[in-house]
Amino acid sequence: MNNQNTEKKHIGFAESGPVSVILSSDEGAAGKTTTALQLVTAFALAEQPLDLFQMDSKRKLAMKSGVAVTSLLVPEHRESRGEDLVPSDLIAPWYRAVTDMPQSKRSVLLEVGGALAPLFHAGITDLDLDEDITSLSLQVLALVVCKAGEDSASQMLRELERIERNLPNATTVVVLNYYAGDPIEAIRYVDGDTRKAFLGATKRYPVIKMPRVRARSMAIFERLQALPSTVVSWHVDNYAEAIRRTGRPRDEAKILVKDIAEWSGIMQDEIVRILPFLSGERDG
């Protein structure tokens, strides 16, 4: 990667949509779905159309977002490829939506489950998505999510290597999830090449910092089927809906709404920094 491209990536790459967002991490419980929910909120606030896809057996995005999500786990048809599982068959619906963005003017978001990252990369390599990025002038943003810990850092680096190899023309952003601690501080206690490579990656790529939310509030939020923006809106009726939906006393429900509002505000600012075209219709 040359210095010119690195500089471009650090100033926000999409001045207008549509854009294809790929969320991956090569591990579970890193915060991909949480990041996806904030992206869904950002697109909704900006009144920008967004189609959602998930390649994840847990299907958390569909359950928590409350909107239609296309699952890529089972191919609807195998066409002429026989009965063998072919990775490109699995991702075909998503691939068609991405390559149709210049005509549809709709952005596309895909969450890839950690265990399925190799399968996803096999599919995009088979279809040569990187060629389409250039030939069709597609905007593709790869968000690689990482939490604190040596294992997560190693898995982040492995996923970054795949993206650099298979999608060199995509824009890559690292999402550091602070819910289990500061990923940068944690890596300082790791010896050897992993620490050096991790710190190098956080300097080479733009970074979104996902702040920690009070543990009790995040535990309640994780059990809700609601977007962050929905939870934030529960202050308008003096927290009556928050009390009803959570089953918690007023103090805990009120703290939940305030915690999610603060966290979501920071995340929305971070997302708009990377995707400036989402700033237009935000309501603060």
CSV table of N, CA and C in Angstrom, one decimal, residues 115-274:
chain,number,residue,atom,x,y,z
A,115,ALA,N,-16.5,-18.1,12.0
A,115,ALA,CA,-16.1,-19.4,11.5
A,115,ALA,C,-16.3,-19.5,10.0
A,116,LEU,N,-17.1,-18.6,9.4
A,116,LEU,CA,-17.4,-18.6,8.0
A,116,LEU,C,-16.6,-17.7,7.2
A,117,ALA,N,-15.7,-16.9,7.8
A,117,ALA,CA,-14.8,-16.0,7.0
A,117,ALA,C,-14.0,-16.7,5.9
A,118,PRO,N,-13.4,-17.9,6.2
A,118,PRO,CA,-12.7,-18.5,5.1
A,118,PRO,C,-13.6,-18.9,3.9
A,119,LEU,N,-14.9,-19.3,4.2
A,119,LEU,CA,-15.8,-19.7,3.1
A,119,LEU,C,-16.2,-18.4,2.3
A,120,PHE,N,-16.4,-17.3,3.0
A,120,PHE,CA,-16.7,-16.1,2.4
A,120,PHE,C,-15.6,-15.6,1.4
A,121,HIS,N,-14.4,-15.7,1.9
A,121,HIS,CA,-13.2,-15.3,1.0
A,121,HIS,C,-13.1,-16.2,-0.1
A,122,ALA,N,-13.4,-17.5,0.0
A,122,ALA,CA,-13.3,-18.4,-1.1
A,122,ALA,C,-14.3,-18.0,-2.2
A,123,GLY,N,-15.5,-17.6,-1.7
A,123,GLY,CA,-16.5,-17.1,-2.6
A,123,GLY,C,-16.2,-15.9,-3.4
A,124,ILE,N,-15.6,-14.9,-2.7
A,124,ILE,CA,-15.3,-13.6,-3.4
A,124,ILE,C,-14.1,-13.8,-4.3
A,125,THR,N,-13.2,-14.7,-4.0
A,125,THR,CA,-12.1,-15.0,-4.8
A,125,THR,C,-12.6,-15.7,-6.1
A,126,ASP,N,-13.5,-16.7,-5.9
A,126,ASP,CA,-14.1,-17.4,-7.1
A,126,ASP,C,-14.7,-16.4,-8.0
A,127,LEU,N,-15.5,-15.4,-7.5
A,127,LEU,CA,-16.2,-14.5,-8.3
A,127,LEU,C,-15.3,-13.3,-8.7
A,128,ASP,N,-14.1,-13.1,-8.1
A,128,ASP,CA,-13.2,-12.0,-8.4
A,128,ASP,C,-13.9,-10.7,-8.2
A,129,LEU,N,-14.4,-10.5,-7.0
A,129,LEU,CA,-15.1,-9.3,-6.6
A,129,LEU,C,-14.2,-8.1,-6.8
A,130,ASP,N,-12.9,-8.3,-6.5
A,130,ASP,CA,-12.0,-7.1,-6.6
A,130,ASP,C,-11.9,-6.5,-8.0
A,131,GLU,N,-12.1,-7.4,-9.0
A,131,GLU,CA,-12.1,-6.9,-10.4
A,131,GLU,C,-13.4,-6.0,-10.6
A,132,ASP,N,-14.5,-6.4,-10.0
A,132,ASP,CA,-15.7,-5.6,-10.1
A,132,ASP,C,-15.6,-4.3,-9.4
A,133,ILE,N,-14.9,-4.2,-8.3
A,133,ILE,CA,-14.7,-2.9,-7.6
A,133,ILE,C,-14.1,-1.9,-8.6
A,134,THR,N,-13.2,-2.3,-9.4
A,134,THR,CA,-12.5,-1.4,-10.4
A,134,THR,C,-13.4,-1.2,-11.6
A,135,SER,N,-13.8,-2.3,-12.2
A,135,SER,CA,-14.5,-2.2,-13.5
A,135,SER,C,-15.9,-1.5,-13.4
A,136,LEU,N,-16.6,-1.7,-12.2
A,136,LEU,CA,-17.9,-1.1,-12.0
A,136,LEU,C,-17.9,0.1,-11.1
A,137,SER,N,-16.7,0.5,-10.7
A,137,SER,CA,-16.5,1.7,-9.8
A,137,SER,C,-17.4,1.5,-8.5
A,138,LEU,N,-17.2,0.4,-7.9
A,138,LEU,CA,-17.9,0.1,-6.6
A,138,LEU,C,-17.2,0.6,-5.4
A,139,GLN,N,-17.9,1.1,-4.5
A,139,GLN,CA,-17.3,1.5,-3.2
A,139,GLN,C,-17.6,0.3,-2.2
A,140,VAL,N,-16.5,-0.3,-1.7
A,140,VAL,CA,-16.5,-1.4,-0.8
A,140,VAL,C,-15.7,-1.1,0.4
A,141,LEU,N,-16.4,-1.2,1.6
A,141,LEU,CA,-15.7,-0.9,2.8
A,141,LEU,C,-15.7,-2.2,3.7
A,142,ALA,N,-14.5,-2.6,4.0
A,142,ALA,CA,-14.3,-3.8,4.9
A,142,ALA,C,-14.0,-3.4,6.3
A,143,LEU,N,-14.9,-3.7,7.2
A,143,LEU,CA,-14.7,-3.4,8.7
A,143,LEU,C,-14.3,-4.6,9.4
A,144,VAL,N,-13.1,-4.6,10.0
A,144,VAL,CA,-12.6,-5.8,10.7
A,144,VAL,C,-12.7,-5.5,12.2
A,145,VAL,N,-13.5,-6.2,12.9
A,145,VAL,CA,-13.8,-5.9,14.3
A,145,VAL,C,-12.8,-6.8,15.2
A,146,CYS,N,-12.3,-6.1,16.3
A,146,CYS,CA,-11.4,-6.7,17.2
A,146,CYS,C,-11.7,-6.3,18.6
A,147,LYS,N,-11.6,-7.2,19.6
A,147,LYS,CA,-11.7,-6.9,21.0
A,147,LYS,C,-10.4,-7.1,21.7
A,148,ALA,N,-10.3,-6.7,22.9
A,148,ALA,CA,-9.0,-6.8,23.7
A,148,ALA,C,-8.6,-8.3,23.8
A,149,GLY,N,-7.3,-8.6,23.6
A,149,GLY,CA,-6.8,-9.9,23.9
A,149,GLY,C,-5.9,-10.4,22.7
A,150,GLU,N,-5.0,-11.3,23.0
A,150,GLU,CA,-4.0,-11.7,22.0
A,150,GLU,C,-4.7,-12.6,21.0
A,151,ASP,N,-5.6,-13.4,21.3
A,151,ASP,CA,-6.3,-14.3,20.4
A,151,ASP,C,-7.1,-13.4,19.4
A,152,SER,N,-7.8,-12.4,19.9
A,152,SER,CA,-8.6,-11.5,19.0
A,152,SER,C,-7.6,-10.7,18.1
A,153,ALA,N,-6.5,-10.3,18.6
A,153,ALA,CA,-5.5,-9.6,17.8
A,153,ALA,C,-5.0,-10.4,16.6
A,154,SER,N,-4.7,-11.7,17.0
A,154,SER,CA,-4.2,-12.6,15.9
A,154,SER,C,-5.2,-12.9,14.9
A,155,GLN,N,-6.5,-13.0,15.3
A,155,GLN,CA,-7.5,-13.3,14.3
A,155,GLN,C,-7.8,-12.1,13.5
A,156,MET,N,-7.7,-10.9,14.1
A,156,MET,CA,-7.9,-9.6,13.3
A,156,MET,C,-6.8,-9.6,12.2
A,157,LEU,N,-5.6,-9.9,12.6
A,157,LEU,CA,-4.5,-9.8,11.6
A,157,LEU,C,-4.7,-10.8,10.5
A,158,ARG,N,-5.2,-12.0,10.8
A,158,ARG,CA,-5.4,-13.0,9.8
A,158,ARG,C,-6.5,-12.5,8.8
A,159,GLU,N,-7.5,-11.9,9.3
A,159,GLU,CA,-8.6,-11.4,8.5
A,159,GLU,C,-8.1,-10.2,7.6
A,160,LEU,N,-7.3,-9.4,8.2
A,160,LEU,CA,-6.7,-8.3,7.4
A,160,LEU,C,-5.8,-8.8,6.3
A,161,GLU,N,-5.1,-9.9,6.5
A,161,GLU,CA,-4.3,-10.5,5.5
A,161,GLU,C,-5.2,-11.0,4.3
A,162,ARG,N,-6.3,-11.6,4.7
A,162,ARG,CA,-7.2,-12.1,3.6
A,162,ARG,C,-7.7,-11.0,2.8
A,163,ILE,N,-8.1,-9.9,3.5
A,163,ILE,CA,-8.7,-8.7,2.7
A,163,ILE,C,-7.7,-8.1,1.9
A,164,GLU,N,-6.4,-7.9,2.4
A,164,GLU,CA,-5.4,-7.3,1.6
A,164,GLU,C,-5.1,-8.2,0.3
A,165,ARG,N,-5.2,-9.5,0.5
A,165,ARG,CA,-5.0,-10.4,-0.7
A,165,ARG,C,-6.1,-10.5,-1.6
A,166,ASN,N,-7.4,-10.6,-1.1
A,166,ASN,CA,-8.5,-10.8,-1.9
A,166,ASN,C,-9.3,-9.6,-2.4
A,167,LEU,N,-9.2,-8.5,-1.6
A,167,LEU,CA,-9.9,-7.2,-1.9
A,167,LEU,C,-9.0,-6.1,-1.7
A,168,PRO,N,-7.9,-6.0,-2.5
A,168,PRO,CA,-6.9,-4.9,-2.3
A,168,PRO,C,-7.5,-3.6,-2.7
A,169,ASN,N,-8.6,-3.5,-3.5
A,169,ASN,CA,-9.1,-2.3,-3.9
A,169,ASN,C,-10.3,-1.8,-3.0
A,170,ALA,N,-10.6,-2.6,-2.0
A,170,ALA,CA,-11.6,-2.2,-1.0
A,170,ALA,C,-10.9,-1.2,0.0
A,171,THR,N,-11.7,-0.4,0.7
A,171,THR,CA,-11.2,0.4,1.8
A,171,THR,C,-11.4,-0.4,3.1
A,172,THR,N,-10.3,-0.5,3.9
A,172,THR,CA,-10.3,-1.3,5.1
A,172,THR,C,-10.3,-0.4,6.3
A,173,VAL,N,-11.1,-0.7,7.3
A,173,VAL,CA,-11.1,0.0,8.6
A,173,VAL,C,-11.1,-1.0,9.7
A,174,VAL,N,-10.4,-0.7,10.7
A,174,VAL,CA,-10.3,-1.6,11.9
A,174,VAL,C,-11.3,-1.0,13.0
A,175,VAL,N,-12.2,-1.8,13.5
A,175,VAL,CA,-13.1,-1.5,14.6
A,175,VAL,C,-12.5,-2.1,15.9
A,176,LEU,N,-12.1,-1.2,16.8
A,176,LEU,CA,-11.6,-1.7,18.1
A,176,LEU,C,-12.8,-1.6,19.1
A,177,ASN,N,-13.2,-2.8,19.6
A,177,ASN,CA,-14.3,-2.9,20.6
A,177,ASN,C,-13.7,-2.8,22.0
A,178,TYR,N,-14.1,-1.8,22.8
A,178,TYR,CA,-13.5,-1.6,24.1
A,178,TYR,C,-14.3,-2.3,25.2
A,179,TYR,N,-15.3,-3.1,24.9
A,179,TYR,CA,-16.2,-3.6,25.9
A,179,TYR,C,-15.5,-4.6,26.9
A,180,ALA,N,-14.4,-5.2,26.5
A,180,ALA,CA,-13.7,-6.1,27.3
A,180,ALA,C,-12.3,-5.5,27.7
A,181,GLY,N,-12.2,-4.2,27.5
A,181,GLY,CA,-10.9,-3.5,27.8
A,181,GLY,C,-10.4,-2.8,26.6
A,182,ASP,N,-9.3,-2.1,26.8
A,182,ASP,CA,-8.6,-1.4,25.7
A,182,ASP,C,-7.7,-2.3,24.9
A,183,PRO,N,-8.1,-2.6,23.6
A,183,PRO,CA,-7.3,-3.5,22.8
A,183,PRO,C,-5.9,-3.1,22.6
A,184,ILE,N,-5.6,-1.8,22.5
A,184,ILE,CA,-4.3,-1.3,22.3
A,184,ILE,C,-3.4,-1.5,23.6
A,185,GLU,N,-4.0,-1.2,24.7
A,185,GLU,CA,-3.3,-1.4,26.0
A,185,GLU,C,-3.0,-2.8,26.2
A,186,ALA,N,-4.0,-3.7,25.9
A,186,ALA,CA,-3.9,-5.1,26.2
A,186,ALA,C,-2.8,-5.7,25.3
A,187,ILE,N,-2.6,-5.3,24.1
A,187,ILE,CA,-1.6,-5.8,23.2
A,187,ILE,C,-0.2,-5.5,23.6
A,188,ARG,N,0.0,-4.5,24.4
A,188,ARG,CA,1.3,-4.1,24.9
A,188,ARG,C,1.9,-5.2,25.8
A,189,TYR,N,1.1,-6.0,26.3
A,189,TYR,CA,1.6,-7.1,27.2
A,189,TYR,C,1.9,-8.4,26.4
A,190,VAL,N,1.7,-8.3,25.1
A,190,VAL,CA,2.0,-9.5,24.3
A,190,VAL,C,3.4,-9.4,23.7
A,191,ASP,N,4.1,-10.5,23.7
A,191,ASP,CA,5.5,-10.5,23.2
A,191,ASP,C,5.5,-10.8,21.7
A,192,GLY,N,6.5,-10.4,21.0
A,192,GLY,CA,6.8,-10.9,19.7
A,192,GLY,C,6.1,-10.1,18.6
A,193,ASP,N,5.9,-10.9,17.4
A,193,ASP,CA,5.5,-10.3,16.2
A,193,ASP,C,4.0,-9.8,16.2
A,194,THR,N,3.2,-10.5,17.1
A,194,THR,CA,1.8,-10.1,17.1
A,194,THR,C,1.6,-8.7,17.5
A,195,ARG,N,2.3,-8.3,18.6
A,195,ARG,CA,2.1,-6.9,19.1
A,195,ARG,C,2.6,-5.9,18.0
A,196,LYS,N,3.7,-6.2,17.4
A,196,LYS,CA,4.2,-5.3,16.4
A,196,LYS,C,3.3,-5.2,15.2
A,197,ALA,N,2.8,-6.3,14.7
A,197,ALA,CA,1.9,-6.3,13.6
A,197,ALA,C,0.5,-5.6,13.9
A,198,PHE,N,0.0,-5.9,15.1
A,198,PHE,CA,-1.2,-5.3,15.6
A,198,PHE,C,-1.1,-3.7,15.6
A,199,LEU,N,-0.1,-3.2,16.3
A,199,LEU,CA,0.1,-1.8,16.4
A,199,LEU,C,0.3,-1.2,15.0
A,200,GLY,N,1.0,-1.9,14.2
A,200,GLY,CA,1.2,-1.4,12.8
A,200,GLY,C,-0.1,-1.3,12.1
A,201,ALA,N,-0.9,-2.3,12.2
A,201,ALA,CA,-2.2,-2.2,11.6
A,201,ALA,C,-3.1,-1.1,12.0
A,202,THR,N,-3.1,-0.7,13.3
A,202,THR,CA,-3.9,0.4,13.8
A,202,THR,C,-3.3,1.7,13.4
A,203,LYS,N,-2.1,1.7,12.9
A,203,LYS,CA,-1.5,3.0,12.3
A,203,LYS,C,-1.8,3.0,10.8
A,204,ARG,N,-1.8,1.9,10.2
A,204,ARG,CA,-1.9,1.8,8.7
A,204,ARG,C,-3.3,2.0,8.3
A,205,TYR,N,-4.3,1.6,9.1
A,205,TYR,CA,-5.7,1.7,8.7
A,205,TYR,C,-6.4,2.7,9.6
A,206,PRO,N,-7.5,3.3,9.0
A,206,PRO,CA,-8.4,4.1,9.9
A,206,PRO,C,-9.0,3.2,11.0
A,207,VAL,N,-9.2,3.8,12.1
A,207,VAL,CA,-9.7,3.0,13.3
A,207,VAL,C,-11.0,3.7,13.8
A,208,ILE,N,-12.0,2.8,14.0
A,208,ILE,CA,-13.2,3.2,14.7
A,208,ILE,C,-13.1,2.6,16.1
A,209,LYS,N,-13.3,3.5,17.1
A,209,LYS,CA,-13.2,3.0,18.5
A,209,LYS,C,-14.7,2.9,19.0
A,210,MET,N,-15.0,1.7,19.4
A,210,MET,CA,-16.3,1.4,20.0
A,210,MET,C,-16.2,1.5,21.5
A,211,PRO,N,-16.8,2.5,22.1
A,211,PRO,CA,-16.5,2.7,23.6
A,211,PRO,C,-17.3,1.6,24.4
A,212,ARG,N,-16.7,1.5,25.6
A,212,ARG,CA,-17.3,0.5,26.5
A,212,ARG,C,-18.6,1.1,27.0
A,213,VAL,N,-19.6,0.2,27.2
A,213,VAL,CA,-20.9,0.6,27.8
A,213,VAL,C,-21.0,-0.1,29.2
A,214,ARG,N,-21.5,0.6,30.1
A,214,ARG,CA,-21.7,0.0,31.5
A,214,ARG,C,-22.2,-1.5,31.3
A,215,ALA,N,-21.6,-2.4,32.0
A,215,ALA,CA,-21.9,-3.8,31.8
A,215,ALA,C,-23.3,-4.2,32.0
A,216,ARG,N,-24.0,-3.6,33.0
A,216,ARG,CA,-25.4,-3.9,33.2
A,216,ARG,C,-26.3,-3.4,32.1
A,217,SER,N,-26.0,-2.2,31.6
A,217,SER,CA,-26.7,-1.7,30.5
A,217,SER,C,-26.5,-2.5,29.2
A,218,MET,N,-25.3,-2.9,28.9
A,218,MET,CA,-25.0,-3.7,27.7
A,218,MET,C,-25.7,-5.1,27.8
A,219,ALA,N,-25.7,-5.7,29.0
A,219,ALA,CA,-26.4,-7.0,29.2
A,219,ALA,C,-27.9,-6.9,28.9
A,220,ILE,N,-28.5,-5.8,29.4
A,220,ILE,CA,-29.9,-5.5,29.1
A,220,ILE,C,-30.1,-5.3,27.6
A,221,PHE,N,-29.3,-4.5,27.0
A,221,PHE,CA,-29.4,-4.2,25.6
A,221,PHE,C,-29.3,-5.4,24.7
A,222,GLU,N,-28.3,-6.3,25.1
A,222,GLU,CA,-28.1,-7.5,24.3
A,222,GLU,C,-29.3,-8.4,24.3
A,223,ARG,N,-30.2,-8.3,25.3
A,223,ARG,CA,-31.4,-9.2,25.3
A,223,ARG,C,-32.6,-8.5,24.6
A,224,LEU,N,-32.4,-7.3,24.2
A,224,LEU,CA,-33.5,-6.6,23.5
A,224,LEU,C,-33.5,-6.8,22.0
A,225,GLN,N,-34.6,-6.8,21.4
A,225,GLN,CA,-34.7,-6.8,20.0
A,225,GLN,C,-35.0,-5.4,19.5
A,226,ALA,N,-34.0,-4.5,19.5
A,226,ALA,CA,-34.2,-3.1,19.2
A,226,ALA,C,-32.9,-2.5,18.8
A,227,LEU,N,-33.1,-1.6,17.8
A,227,LEU,CA,-31.9,-0.8,17.4
A,227,LEU,C,-31.5,0.2,18.5
A,228,PRO,N,-30.3,0.6,18.5
A,228,PRO,CA,-29.9,1.6,19.5
A,228,PRO,C,-30.7,2.9,19.4
A,229,SER,N,-31.1,3.3,18.2
A,229,SER,CA,-31.9,4.5,18.0
A,229,SER,C,-33.3,4.3,18.7
A,230,THR,N,-33.8,3.1,18.6
A,230,THR,CA,-35.1,2.8,19.3
A,230,THR,C,-35.0,3.0,20.8
A,231,VAL,N,-33.9,2.4,21.3
A,231,VAL,CA,-33.7,2.5,22.8
A,231,VAL,C,-33.6,4.0,23.2
A,232,VAL,N,-32.8,4.7,22.4
A,232,VAL,CA,-32.6,6.2,22.7
A,232,VAL,C,-34.0,6.9,22.7
A,233,SER,N,-34.9,6.5,21.8
A,233,SER,CA,-36.2,7.2,21.7
A,233,SER,C,-37.1,7.0,22.9
A,234,TRP,N,-36.7,6.0,23.8
A,234,TRP,CA,-37.6,5.7,24.9
A,234,TRP,C,-37.6,6.8,26.0
A,235,HIS,N,-36.8,7.8,25.9
A,235,HIS,CA,-36.9,8.9,26.9
A,235,HIS,C,-38.1,9.8,26.7
A,236,VAL,N,-38.7,9.7,25.5
A,236,VAL,CA,-39.7,10.7,25.1
A,236,VAL,C,-41.0,10.6,26.0
A,237,ASP,N,-41.3,9.3,26.4
A,237,ASP,CA,-42.5,9.1,27.2
A,237,ASP,C,-42.2,8.9,28.7
A,238,ASN,N,-41.1,9.7,29.1
A,238,ASN,CA,-40.7,9.6,30.5
A,238,ASN,C,-40.2,8.2,30.9
A,239,TYR,N,-39.7,7.5,29.9
A,239,TYR,CA,-39.1,6.1,30.1
A,239,TYR,C,-40.1,5.0,30.4
A,240,ALA,N,-41.4,5.3,30.1
A,240,ALA,CA,-42.4,4.3,30.3
A,240,ALA,C,-42.2,3.0,29.4
A,241,GLU,N,-41.8,3.3,28.1
A,241,GLU,CA,-41.6,2.2,27.2
A,241,GLU,C,-40.3,1.4,27.6
A,242,ALA,N,-39.3,2.1,28.1
A,242,ALA,CA,-38.1,1.4,28.5
A,242,ALA,C,-38.4,0.5,29.7
A,243,ILE,N,-39.2,1.0,30.6
A,243,ILE,CA,-39.6,0.1,31.8
A,243,ILE,C,-40.4,-1.1,31.3
A,244,ARG,N,-41.3,-0.9,30.4
A,244,ARG,CA,-42.1,-2.0,29.9
A,244,ARG,C,-41.3,-3.0,29.1
A,245,ARG,N,-40.4,-2.5,28.2
A,245,ARG,CA,-39.7,-3.4,27.3
A,245,ARG,C,-38.6,-4.2,28.1
A,246,THR,N,-38.0,-3.6,29.1
A,246,THR,CA,-36.9,-4.2,29.8
A,246,THR,C,-37.4,-5.0,31.0
A,247,GLY,N,-38.6,-4.6,31.5
A,247,GLY,CA,-39.0,-5.3,32.8
A,247,GLY,C,-38.2,-4.9,34.0
A,248,ARG,N,-37.5,-3.7,33.9
A,248,ARG,CA,-36.6,-3.3,34.9
A,248,ARG,C,-37.2,-2.1,35.6
A,249,PRO,N,-36.8,-1.8,36.9
A,249,PRO,CA,-37.3,-0.6,37.6
A,249,PRO,C,-36.8,0.7,36.9
A,250,ARG,N,-37.5,1.8,37.2
A,250,ARG,CA,-37.2,3.0,36.5
A,250,ARG,C,-35.7,3.4,36.5
A,251,ASP,N,-35.1,3.2,37.6
A,251,ASP,CA,-33.7,3.7,37.7
A,251,ASP,C,-32.8,2.9,36.7
A,252,GLU,N,-33.0,1.6,36.6
A,252,GLU,CA,-32.2,0.8,35.7
A,252,GLU,C,-32.6,1.1,34.2
A,253,ALA,N,-33.9,1.2,34.0
A,253,ALA,CA,-34.3,1.5,32.6
A,253,ALA,C,-33.8,2.9,32.1
A,254,LYS,N,-33.8,3.9,33.0
A,254,LYS,CA,-33.4,5.2,32.7
A,254,LYS,C,-31.9,5.2,32.4
A,255,ILE,N,-31.1,4.5,33.2
A,255,ILE,CA,-29.7,4.5,33.0
A,255,ILE,C,-29.4,3.8,31.7
A,256,LEU,N,-30.1,2.7,31.4
A,256,LEU,CA,-29.9,2.0,30.1
A,256,LEU,C,-30.1,3.0,29.0
A,257,VAL,N,-31.2,3.8,28.9
A,257,VAL,CA,-31.4,4.7,27.8
A,257,VAL,C,-30.3,5.7,27.7
A,258,LYS,N,-29.9,6.3,28.8
A,258,LYS,CA,-28.8,7.3,28.8
A,258,LYS,C,-27.5,6.7,28.4
A,259,ASP,N,-27.2,5.5,28.9
A,259,ASP,CA,-25.9,4.8,28.5
A,259,ASP,C,-25.9,4.5,27.0
A,260,ILE,N,-27.0,4.0,26.4
A,260,ILE,CA,-27.1,3.7,25.0
A,260,ILE,C,-27.0,5.0,24.2
A,261,ALA,N,-27.6,6.0,24.7
A,261,ALA,CA,-27.6,7.3,24.0
A,261,ALA,C,-26.2,7.8,23.8
A,262,GLU,N,-25.4,7.8,24.9
A,262,GLU,CA,-24.0,8.2,24.9
A,262,GLU,C,-23.2,7.4,24.0
A,263,TRP,N,-23.3,6.1,24.1
A,263,TRP,CA,-22.6,5.2,23.3
A,263,TRP,C,-22.9,5.3,21.8
A,264,SER,N,-24.2,5.4,21.5
A,264,SER,CA,-24.6,5.5,20.1
A,264,SER,C,-24.2,6.8,19.5
A,265,GLY,N,-24.2,7.9,20.3
A,265,GLY,CA,-23.8,9.2,19.8
A,265,GLY,C,-22.3,9.1,19.3
A,266,ILE,N,-21.5,8.5,20.1
A,266,ILE,CA,-20.1,8.4,19.8
A,266,ILE,C,-19.9,7.5,18.5
A,267,MET,N,-20.6,6.4,18.5
A,267,MET,CA,-20.5,5.5,17.4
A,267,MET,C,-21.0,6.1,16.1
A,268,GLN,N,-22.1,6.9,16.2
A,268,GLN,CA,-22.6,7.6,15.0
A,268,GLN,C,-21.6,8.6,14.4
A,269,ASP,N,-20.9,9.3,15.3
A,269,ASP,CA,-19.9,10.2,14.9
A,269,ASP,C,-18.7,9.5,14.2
A,270,GLU,N,-18.3,8.3,14.8
A,270,GLU,CA,-17.3,7.5,14.2
A,270,GLU,C,-17.6,7.0,12.8
A,271,ILE,N,-18.9,6.6,12.6
A,271,ILE,CA,-19.3,6.1,11.4
A,271,ILE,C,-19.4,7.2,10.3
A,272,VAL,N,-19.9,8.3,10.7
A,272,VAL,CA,-20.0,9.4,9.7
A,272,VAL,C,-18.6,9.9,9.3
A,273,ARG,N,-17.6,9.8,10.2
A,273,ARG,CA,-16.2,10.2,9.9
A,273,ARG,C,-15.7,9.3,8.7
A,274,ILE,N,-16.1,8.0,8.7
A,274,ILE,CA,-15.7,7.1,7.6
A,274,ILE,C,-16.6,7.2,6.4
